[in-house]
Coordinates of C-alpha atoms in Angstrom, one line a residue:
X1 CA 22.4 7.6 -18.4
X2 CA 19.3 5.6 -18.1
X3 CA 19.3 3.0 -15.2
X4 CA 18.7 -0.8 -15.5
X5 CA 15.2 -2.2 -14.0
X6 CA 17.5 -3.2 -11.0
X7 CA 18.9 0.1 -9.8
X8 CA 15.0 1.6 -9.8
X9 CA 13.9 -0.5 -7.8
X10 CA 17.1 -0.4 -5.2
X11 CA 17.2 3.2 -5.5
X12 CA 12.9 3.2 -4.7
X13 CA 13.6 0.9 -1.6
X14 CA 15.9 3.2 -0.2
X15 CA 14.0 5.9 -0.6
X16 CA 11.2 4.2 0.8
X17 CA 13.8 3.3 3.7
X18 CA 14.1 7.0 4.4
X19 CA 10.5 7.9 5.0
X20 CA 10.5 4.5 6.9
X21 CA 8.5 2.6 4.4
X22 CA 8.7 -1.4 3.6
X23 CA 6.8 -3.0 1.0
X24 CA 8.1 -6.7 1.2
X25 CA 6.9 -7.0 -2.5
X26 CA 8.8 -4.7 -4.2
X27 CA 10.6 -5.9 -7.2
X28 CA 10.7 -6.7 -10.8
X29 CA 7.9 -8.1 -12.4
X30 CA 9.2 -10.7 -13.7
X31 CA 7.3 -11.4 -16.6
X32 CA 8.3 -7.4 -18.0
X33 CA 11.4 -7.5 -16.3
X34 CA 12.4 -10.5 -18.6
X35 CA 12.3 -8.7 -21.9
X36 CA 14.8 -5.8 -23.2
X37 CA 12.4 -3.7 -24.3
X38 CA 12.6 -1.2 -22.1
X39 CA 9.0 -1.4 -20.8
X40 CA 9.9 -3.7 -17.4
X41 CA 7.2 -2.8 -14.7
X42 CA 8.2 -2.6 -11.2
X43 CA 5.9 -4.5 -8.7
X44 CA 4.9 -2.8 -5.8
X45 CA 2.9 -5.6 -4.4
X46 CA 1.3 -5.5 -1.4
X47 CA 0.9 -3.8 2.0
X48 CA -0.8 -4.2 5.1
X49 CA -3.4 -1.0 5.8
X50 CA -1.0 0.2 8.3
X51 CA 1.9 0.8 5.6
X52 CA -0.7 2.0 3.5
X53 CA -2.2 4.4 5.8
X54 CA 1.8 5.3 6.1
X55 CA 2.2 5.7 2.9
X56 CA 0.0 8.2 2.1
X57 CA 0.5 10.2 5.0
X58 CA 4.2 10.8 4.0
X59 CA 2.8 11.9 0.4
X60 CA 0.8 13.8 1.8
X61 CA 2.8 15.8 4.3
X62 CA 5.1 16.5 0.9
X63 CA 4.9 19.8 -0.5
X64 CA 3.1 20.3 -3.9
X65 CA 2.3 22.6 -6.6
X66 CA 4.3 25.8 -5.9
X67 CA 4.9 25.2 -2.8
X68 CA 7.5 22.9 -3.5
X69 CA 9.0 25.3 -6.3
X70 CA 9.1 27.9 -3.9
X71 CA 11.4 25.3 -1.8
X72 CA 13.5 24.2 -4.9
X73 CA 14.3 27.8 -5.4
X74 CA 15.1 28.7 -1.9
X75 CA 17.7 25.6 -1.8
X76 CA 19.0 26.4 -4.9
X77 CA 19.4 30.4 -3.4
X78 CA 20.8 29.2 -0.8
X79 CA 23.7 26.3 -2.4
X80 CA 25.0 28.8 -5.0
X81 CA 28.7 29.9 -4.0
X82 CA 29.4 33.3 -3.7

């Protein structure tokens, strides 16, 4: 089920939420987000440097690469019922 323009960005704000991360601009562009076509952008805006600077230290304290596989397949080890 694909999700409407709307529920991306709600669903990106929360998740921002969680990592404790506001961008005040974040919406719809609403030129994009005016048409049907399926091609709607989703405006970030903009930050101060401190959210910034916050912002990429949460991406960057993420796991990558196989590092996060190696986590994916631990949690899935670890949720199967016996």
């Amino acid at each position: 089920m694909a999700w409407s323009i709307e529920e991306v960005v709600e669903a990106l704000r929360v998740a921002l939420a969680r990592v404790e991360v506001v961008l005040p601009s974040l919406g719809v562009d609403p030129v994009t987000g005016a048409s049907d076509d399926g091609f709607a952008l989703v405006e970030l805006g903009r930050c101060n440097v401190r959210t910034a600077q916050h912002v990429t230290d949460v991406l960057r304290a993420m796991p990558t690469g196989e590092e996060l596989r190696a986590r994916v397949r631990r949690l899935n080890r670890e949720s199967r019922v016996p």
